PDB file of C-alpha atoms and ligand atoms in Angstrom:
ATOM      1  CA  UNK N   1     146.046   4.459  10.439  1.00  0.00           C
ATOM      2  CA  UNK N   2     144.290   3.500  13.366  1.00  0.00           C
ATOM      3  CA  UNK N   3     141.024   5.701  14.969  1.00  0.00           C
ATOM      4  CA  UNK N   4     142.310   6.964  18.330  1.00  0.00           C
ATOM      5  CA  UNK N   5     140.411   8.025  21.582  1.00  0.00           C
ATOM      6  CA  UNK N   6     137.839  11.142  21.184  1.00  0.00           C
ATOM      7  CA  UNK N   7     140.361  13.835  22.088  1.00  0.00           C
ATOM      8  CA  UNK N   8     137.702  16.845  22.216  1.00  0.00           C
ATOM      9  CA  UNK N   9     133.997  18.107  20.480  1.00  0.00           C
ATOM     10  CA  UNK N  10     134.441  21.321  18.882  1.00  0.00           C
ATOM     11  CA  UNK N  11     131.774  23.861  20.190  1.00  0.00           C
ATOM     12  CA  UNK N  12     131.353  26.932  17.984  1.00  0.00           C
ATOM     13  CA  UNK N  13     129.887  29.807  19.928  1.00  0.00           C
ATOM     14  CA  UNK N  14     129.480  33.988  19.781  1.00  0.00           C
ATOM     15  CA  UNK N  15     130.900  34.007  23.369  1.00  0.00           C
ATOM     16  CA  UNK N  16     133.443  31.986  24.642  1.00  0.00           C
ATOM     17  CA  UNK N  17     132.253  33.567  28.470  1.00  0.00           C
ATOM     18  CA  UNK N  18     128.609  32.764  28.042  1.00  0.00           C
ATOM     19  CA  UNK N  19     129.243  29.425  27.013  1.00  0.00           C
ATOM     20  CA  UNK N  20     131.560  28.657  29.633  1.00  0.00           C
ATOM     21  CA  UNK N  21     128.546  30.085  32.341  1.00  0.00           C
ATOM     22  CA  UNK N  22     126.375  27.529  30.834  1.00  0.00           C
ATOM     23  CA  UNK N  23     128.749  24.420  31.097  1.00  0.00           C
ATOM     24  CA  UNK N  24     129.366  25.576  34.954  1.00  0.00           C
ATOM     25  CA  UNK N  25     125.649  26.231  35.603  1.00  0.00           C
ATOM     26  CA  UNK N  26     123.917  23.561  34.139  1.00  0.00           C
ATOM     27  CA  UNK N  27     126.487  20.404  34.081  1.00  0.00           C
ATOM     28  CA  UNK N  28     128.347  21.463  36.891  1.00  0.00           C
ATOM     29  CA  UNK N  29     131.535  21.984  34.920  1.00  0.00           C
ATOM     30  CA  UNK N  30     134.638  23.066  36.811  1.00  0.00           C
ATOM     31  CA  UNK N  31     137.705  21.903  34.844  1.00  0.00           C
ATOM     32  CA  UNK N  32     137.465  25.360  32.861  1.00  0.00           C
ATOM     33  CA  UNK N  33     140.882  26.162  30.884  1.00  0.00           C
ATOM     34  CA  UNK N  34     141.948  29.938  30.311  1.00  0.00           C
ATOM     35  CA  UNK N  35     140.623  30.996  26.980  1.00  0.00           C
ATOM     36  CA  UNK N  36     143.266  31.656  24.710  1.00  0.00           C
ATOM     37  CA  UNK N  37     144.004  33.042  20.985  1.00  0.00           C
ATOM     38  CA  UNK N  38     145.057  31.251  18.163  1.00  0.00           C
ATOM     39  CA  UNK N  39     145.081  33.872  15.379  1.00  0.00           C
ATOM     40  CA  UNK N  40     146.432  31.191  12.799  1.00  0.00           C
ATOM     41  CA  UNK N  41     143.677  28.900  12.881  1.00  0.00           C
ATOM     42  CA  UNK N  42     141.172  32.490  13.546  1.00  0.00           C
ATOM     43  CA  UNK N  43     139.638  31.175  16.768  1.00  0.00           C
ATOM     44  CA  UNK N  44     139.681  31.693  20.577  1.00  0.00           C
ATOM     45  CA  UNK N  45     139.503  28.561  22.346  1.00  0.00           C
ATOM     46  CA  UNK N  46     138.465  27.509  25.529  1.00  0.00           C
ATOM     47  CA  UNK N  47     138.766  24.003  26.982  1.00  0.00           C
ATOM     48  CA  UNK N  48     136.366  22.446  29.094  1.00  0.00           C
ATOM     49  CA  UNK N  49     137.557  18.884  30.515  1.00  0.00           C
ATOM     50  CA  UNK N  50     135.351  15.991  31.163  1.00  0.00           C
ATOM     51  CA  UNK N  51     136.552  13.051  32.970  1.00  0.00           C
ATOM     52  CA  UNK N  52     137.435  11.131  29.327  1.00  0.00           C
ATOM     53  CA  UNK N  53     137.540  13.828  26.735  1.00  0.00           C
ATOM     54  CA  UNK N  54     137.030  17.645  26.963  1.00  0.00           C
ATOM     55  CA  UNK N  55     134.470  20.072  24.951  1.00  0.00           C
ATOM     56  CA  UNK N  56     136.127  22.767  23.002  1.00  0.00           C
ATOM     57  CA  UNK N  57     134.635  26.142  22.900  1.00  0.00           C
ATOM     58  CA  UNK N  58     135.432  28.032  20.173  1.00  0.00           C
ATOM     59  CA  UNK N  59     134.919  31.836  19.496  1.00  0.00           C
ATOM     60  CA  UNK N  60     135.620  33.462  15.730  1.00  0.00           C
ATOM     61  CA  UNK N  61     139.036  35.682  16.353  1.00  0.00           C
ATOM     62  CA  UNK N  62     138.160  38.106  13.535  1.00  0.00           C
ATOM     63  CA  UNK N  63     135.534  38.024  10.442  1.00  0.00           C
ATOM     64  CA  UNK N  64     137.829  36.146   8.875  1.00  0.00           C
ATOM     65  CA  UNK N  65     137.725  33.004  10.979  1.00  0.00           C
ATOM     66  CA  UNK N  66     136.550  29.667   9.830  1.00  0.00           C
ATOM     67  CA  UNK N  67     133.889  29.636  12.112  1.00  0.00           C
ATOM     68  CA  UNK N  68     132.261  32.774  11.077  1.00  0.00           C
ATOM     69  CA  UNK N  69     130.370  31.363   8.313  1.00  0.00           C
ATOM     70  CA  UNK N  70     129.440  28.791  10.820  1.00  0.00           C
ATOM     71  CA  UNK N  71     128.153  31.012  13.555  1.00  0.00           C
ATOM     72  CA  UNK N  72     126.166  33.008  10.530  1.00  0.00           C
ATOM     73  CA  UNK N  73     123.897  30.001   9.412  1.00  0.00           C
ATOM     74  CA  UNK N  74     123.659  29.209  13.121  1.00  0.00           C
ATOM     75  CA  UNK N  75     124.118  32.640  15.207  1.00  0.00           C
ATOM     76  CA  UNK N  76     123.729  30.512  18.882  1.00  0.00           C
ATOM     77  CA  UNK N  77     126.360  28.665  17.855  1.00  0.00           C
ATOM     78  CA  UNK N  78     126.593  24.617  18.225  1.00  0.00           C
ATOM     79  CA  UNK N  79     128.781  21.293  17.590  1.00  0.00           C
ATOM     80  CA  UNK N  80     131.012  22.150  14.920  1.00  0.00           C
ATOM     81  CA  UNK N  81     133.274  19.036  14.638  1.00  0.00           C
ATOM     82  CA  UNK N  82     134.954  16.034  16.477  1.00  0.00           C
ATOM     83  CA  UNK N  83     138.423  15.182  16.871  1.00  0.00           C
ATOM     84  CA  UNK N  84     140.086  11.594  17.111  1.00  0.00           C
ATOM     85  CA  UNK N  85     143.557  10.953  17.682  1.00  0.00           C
ATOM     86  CA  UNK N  86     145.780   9.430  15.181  1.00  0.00           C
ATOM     87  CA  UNK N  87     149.342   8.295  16.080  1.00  0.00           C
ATOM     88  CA  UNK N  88     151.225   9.848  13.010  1.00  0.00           C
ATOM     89  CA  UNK N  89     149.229  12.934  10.936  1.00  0.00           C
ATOM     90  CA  UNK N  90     151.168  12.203   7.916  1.00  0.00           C
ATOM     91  CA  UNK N  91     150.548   8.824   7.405  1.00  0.00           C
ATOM     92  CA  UNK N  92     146.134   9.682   8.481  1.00  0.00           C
ATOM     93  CA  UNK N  93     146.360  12.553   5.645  1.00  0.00           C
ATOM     94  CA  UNK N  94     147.927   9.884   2.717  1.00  0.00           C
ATOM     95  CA  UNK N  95     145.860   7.327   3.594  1.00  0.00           C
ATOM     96  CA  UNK N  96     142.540   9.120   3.721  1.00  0.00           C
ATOM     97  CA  UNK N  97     143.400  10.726   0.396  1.00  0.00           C
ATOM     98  CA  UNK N  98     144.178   7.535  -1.056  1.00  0.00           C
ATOM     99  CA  UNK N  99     140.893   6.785   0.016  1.00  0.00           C
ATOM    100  CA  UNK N 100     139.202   9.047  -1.806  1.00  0.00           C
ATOM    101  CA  UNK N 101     138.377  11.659   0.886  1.00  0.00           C
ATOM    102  CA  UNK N 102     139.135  15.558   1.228  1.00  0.00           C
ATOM    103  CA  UNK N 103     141.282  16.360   3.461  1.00  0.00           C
ATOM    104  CA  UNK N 104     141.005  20.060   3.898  1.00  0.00           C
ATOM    105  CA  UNK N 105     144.660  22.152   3.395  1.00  0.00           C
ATOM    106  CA  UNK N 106     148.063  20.714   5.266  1.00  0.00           C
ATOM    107  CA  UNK N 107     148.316  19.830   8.813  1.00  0.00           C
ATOM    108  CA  UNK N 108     148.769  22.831  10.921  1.00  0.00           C
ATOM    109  CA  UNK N 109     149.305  23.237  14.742  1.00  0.00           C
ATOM    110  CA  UNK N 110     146.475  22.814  16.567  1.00  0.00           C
ATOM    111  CA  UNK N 111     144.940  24.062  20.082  1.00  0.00           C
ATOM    112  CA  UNK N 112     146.956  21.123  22.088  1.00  0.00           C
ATOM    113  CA  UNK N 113     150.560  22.097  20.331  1.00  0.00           C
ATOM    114  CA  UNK N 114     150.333  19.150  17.853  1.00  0.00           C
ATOM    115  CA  UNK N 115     149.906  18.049  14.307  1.00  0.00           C
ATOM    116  CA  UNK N 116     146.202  18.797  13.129  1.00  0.00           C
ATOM    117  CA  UNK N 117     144.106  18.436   9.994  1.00  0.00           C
ATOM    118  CA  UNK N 118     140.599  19.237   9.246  1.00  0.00           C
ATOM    119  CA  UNK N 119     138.074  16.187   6.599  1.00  0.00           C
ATOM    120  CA  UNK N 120     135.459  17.788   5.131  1.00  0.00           C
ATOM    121  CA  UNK N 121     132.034  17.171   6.403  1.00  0.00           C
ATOM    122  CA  UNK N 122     130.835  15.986   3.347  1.00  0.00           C
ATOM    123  CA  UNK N 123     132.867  12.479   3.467  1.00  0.00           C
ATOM    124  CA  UNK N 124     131.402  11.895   7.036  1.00  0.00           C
ATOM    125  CA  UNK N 125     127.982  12.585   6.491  1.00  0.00           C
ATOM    126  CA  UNK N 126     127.476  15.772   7.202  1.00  0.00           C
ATOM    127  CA  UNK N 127     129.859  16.180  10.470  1.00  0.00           C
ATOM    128  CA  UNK N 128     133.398  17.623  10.376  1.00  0.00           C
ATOM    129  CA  UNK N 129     136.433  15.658  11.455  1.00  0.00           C
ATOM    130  CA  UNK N 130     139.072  16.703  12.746  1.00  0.00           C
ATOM    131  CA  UNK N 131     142.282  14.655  13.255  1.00  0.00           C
ATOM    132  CA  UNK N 132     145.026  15.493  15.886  1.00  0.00           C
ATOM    133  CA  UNK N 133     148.473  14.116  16.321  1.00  0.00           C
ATOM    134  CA  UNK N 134     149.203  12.041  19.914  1.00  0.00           C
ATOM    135  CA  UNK N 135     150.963  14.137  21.923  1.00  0.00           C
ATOM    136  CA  UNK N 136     153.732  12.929  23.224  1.00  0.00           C
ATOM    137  CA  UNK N 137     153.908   9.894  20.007  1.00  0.00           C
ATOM    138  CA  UNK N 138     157.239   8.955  18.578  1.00  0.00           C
ATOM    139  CA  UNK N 139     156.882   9.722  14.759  1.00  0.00           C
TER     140      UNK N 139
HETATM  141  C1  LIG E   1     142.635  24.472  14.924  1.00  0.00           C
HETATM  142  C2  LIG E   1     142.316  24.913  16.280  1.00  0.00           C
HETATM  143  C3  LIG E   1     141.280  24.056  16.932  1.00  0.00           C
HETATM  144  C4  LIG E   1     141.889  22.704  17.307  1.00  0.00           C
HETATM  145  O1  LIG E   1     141.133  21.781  17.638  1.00  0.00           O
HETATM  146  O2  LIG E   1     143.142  22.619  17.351  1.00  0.00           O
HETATM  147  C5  LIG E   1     140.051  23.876  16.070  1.00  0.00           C
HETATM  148  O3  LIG E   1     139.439  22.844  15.972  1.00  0.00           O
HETATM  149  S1  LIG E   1     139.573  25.283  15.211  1.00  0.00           S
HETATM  150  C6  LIG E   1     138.122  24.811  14.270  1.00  0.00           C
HETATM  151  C7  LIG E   1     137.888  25.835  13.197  1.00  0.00           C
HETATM  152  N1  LIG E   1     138.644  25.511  11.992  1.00  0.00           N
HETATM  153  C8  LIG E   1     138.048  24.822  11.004  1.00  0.00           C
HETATM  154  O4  LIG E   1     136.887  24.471  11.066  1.00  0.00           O
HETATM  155  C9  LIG E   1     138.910  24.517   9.798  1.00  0.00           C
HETATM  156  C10 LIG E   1     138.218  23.499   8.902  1.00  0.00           C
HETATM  157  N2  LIG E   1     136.975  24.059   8.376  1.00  0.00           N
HETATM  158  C11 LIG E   1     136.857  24.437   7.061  1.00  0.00           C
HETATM  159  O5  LIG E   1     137.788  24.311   6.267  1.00  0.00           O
HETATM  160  C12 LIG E   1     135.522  25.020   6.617  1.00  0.00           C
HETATM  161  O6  LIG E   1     134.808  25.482   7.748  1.00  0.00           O
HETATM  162  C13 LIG E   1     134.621  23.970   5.867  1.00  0.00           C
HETATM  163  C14 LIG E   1     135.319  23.556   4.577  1.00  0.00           C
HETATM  164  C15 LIG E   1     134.347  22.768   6.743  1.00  0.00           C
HETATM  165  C16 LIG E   1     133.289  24.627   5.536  1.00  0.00           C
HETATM  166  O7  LIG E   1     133.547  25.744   4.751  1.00  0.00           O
HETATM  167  P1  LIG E   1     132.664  27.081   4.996  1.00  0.00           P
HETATM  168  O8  LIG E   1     132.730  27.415   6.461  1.00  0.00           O
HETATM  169  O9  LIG E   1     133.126  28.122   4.047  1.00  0.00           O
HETATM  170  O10 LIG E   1     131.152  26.718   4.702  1.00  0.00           O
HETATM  171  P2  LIG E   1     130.539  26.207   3.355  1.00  0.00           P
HETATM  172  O11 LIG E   1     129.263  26.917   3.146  1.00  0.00           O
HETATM  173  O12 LIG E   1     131.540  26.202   2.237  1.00  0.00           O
HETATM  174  O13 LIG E   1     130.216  24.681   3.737  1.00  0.00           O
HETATM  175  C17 LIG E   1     130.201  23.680   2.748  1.00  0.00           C
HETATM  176  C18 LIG E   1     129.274  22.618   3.281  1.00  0.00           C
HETATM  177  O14 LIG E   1     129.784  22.134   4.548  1.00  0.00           O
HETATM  178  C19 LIG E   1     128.796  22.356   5.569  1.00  0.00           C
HETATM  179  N3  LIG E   1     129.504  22.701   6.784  1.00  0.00           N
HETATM  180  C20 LIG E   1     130.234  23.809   7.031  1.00  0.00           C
HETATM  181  N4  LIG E   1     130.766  23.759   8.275  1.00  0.00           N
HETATM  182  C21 LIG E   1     130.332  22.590   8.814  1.00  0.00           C
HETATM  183  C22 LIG E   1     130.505  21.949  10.073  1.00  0.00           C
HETATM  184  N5  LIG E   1     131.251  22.513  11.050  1.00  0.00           N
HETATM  185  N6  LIG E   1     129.913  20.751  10.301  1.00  0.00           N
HETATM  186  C23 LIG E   1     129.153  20.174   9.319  1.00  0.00           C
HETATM  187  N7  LIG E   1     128.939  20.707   8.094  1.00  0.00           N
HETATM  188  C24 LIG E   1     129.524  21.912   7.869  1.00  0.00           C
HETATM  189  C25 LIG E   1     127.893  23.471   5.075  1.00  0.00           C
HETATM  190  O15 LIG E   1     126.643  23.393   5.686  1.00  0.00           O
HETATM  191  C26 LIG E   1     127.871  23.152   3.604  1.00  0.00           C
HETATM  192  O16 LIG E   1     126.994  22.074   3.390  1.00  0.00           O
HETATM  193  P3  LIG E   1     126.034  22.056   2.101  1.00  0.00           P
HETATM  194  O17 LIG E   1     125.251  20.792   2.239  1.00  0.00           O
HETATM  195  O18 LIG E   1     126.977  22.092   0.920  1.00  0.00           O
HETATM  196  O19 LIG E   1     125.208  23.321   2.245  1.00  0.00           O
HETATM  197 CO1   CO E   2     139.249  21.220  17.347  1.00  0.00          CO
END
C-alpha cells in the first residue's frame, strides 16, 4: 500500500447550512456541493471543494449516527478525520492489520461511490483516518 493524495477533511457539525454560511463568508468558498443523505454510514454530507482537496461537512442523520457521540463531547462541532487515497481498499485493510492496527468494521461505500474504511484514532495519535478507494482504479 502506498499513501495517496488528501482526498477530503471530515468536518463534523450540528448544521450542515450554518457551516456551509461560514465557509462562503469567511474563506470565500463557492464550490458548495448539494448536501445529501447517506443513511448507511448515518450522516448528511456536504462537500466543499478547494482547489487540491475538498472539506467534508458532515451532519448526524439520526441519534444513531457515528458522529453523534462526536458532536456530544464537542456540540460546535470540528475536524473529525482525514482521508487519503489508497489504490486497492483490500490490500490497505490486510496490510494495516498485519501491522498491528484497528481497522474499524469492513469497507463500506463511501460519500464519493467507492470503497471506504475507517482506522481508529488511537493508532494515529489521536486523529481518525479514513481510507478511500481511487475512483476510477483498476482493482
Ligand atoms: C462514510 C461517509 C463519509 C465518507 O467520507 O465517505 C464519512 O467520512 S462519514 C464519517 C462518520 N463515520 C465514522 O466516523 C465511522 C468511523 N468512526 C467510528 O467507528 C467511531 O466514531 C470511533 C470508533 C472512531 C469512535 O467511537 P465513538 O464515537 O463511540 O467514541 P468513543 O468514546 O468510543 O471514542 C473512543 C476514543 O476515540 C476518540 N475519538 C472518537 N471520535 C474521534 C475522532 N473523530 N477523532 C479523534 N478521536 C476520536 C474518543 O475521544 C475516545 O478517546 P479516549 O482517549 O479513549 O477518550
Ligand atoms: Co469522510
Amino acid at each position: 500500500m502506498s499513501l495517496g493524495r488528501l482526498n477530503h477533511v471530515g468536518v463534523a457539525t450540528p448544521s450542515i447550512a450554518k457551516s456551509v454560511e461560514t465557509y462562503r463568508v469567511l474563506l470565500g468558498a463557492t464550490a458548495i456541493g448539494e448536501p445529501f443523505d447517506l443513511p448507511a454510514q448515518g450522516v448528511k454530507v456536504c462537500f466543499i471543494d478547494a482547489p487540491n482537496t475538498q472539506i467534508e461537512l458532515i451532519e448526524p442523520y439520526d441519534e444513531s449516527s457515528p458522529i453523534a457521540g462526536f458532536l456530544r463531547k464537542n456540540p460546535a462541532g470540528g475536524q473529525h478525520h482525514v482521508c487519503f487515497e489508497v489504490a486497492d481498499i483490500a490490500v490497505a485493510v490486510a496490510e494495516l492489520k498485519a501491522k498491528g492496527a484497528t481497522v474499524l468494521g469492513e469497507p463500506r461505500i463511501g460519500a464519493h461511490g467507492t470503497p471506504i474504511v475507517f482506522v481508529h484514532p488511537k493508532d494515529f495519535g489521536g486523529m481518525l483516518v479514513e481510507l478511500m478507494e481511487t475512483p476510477g482504479e483498476d482493482h
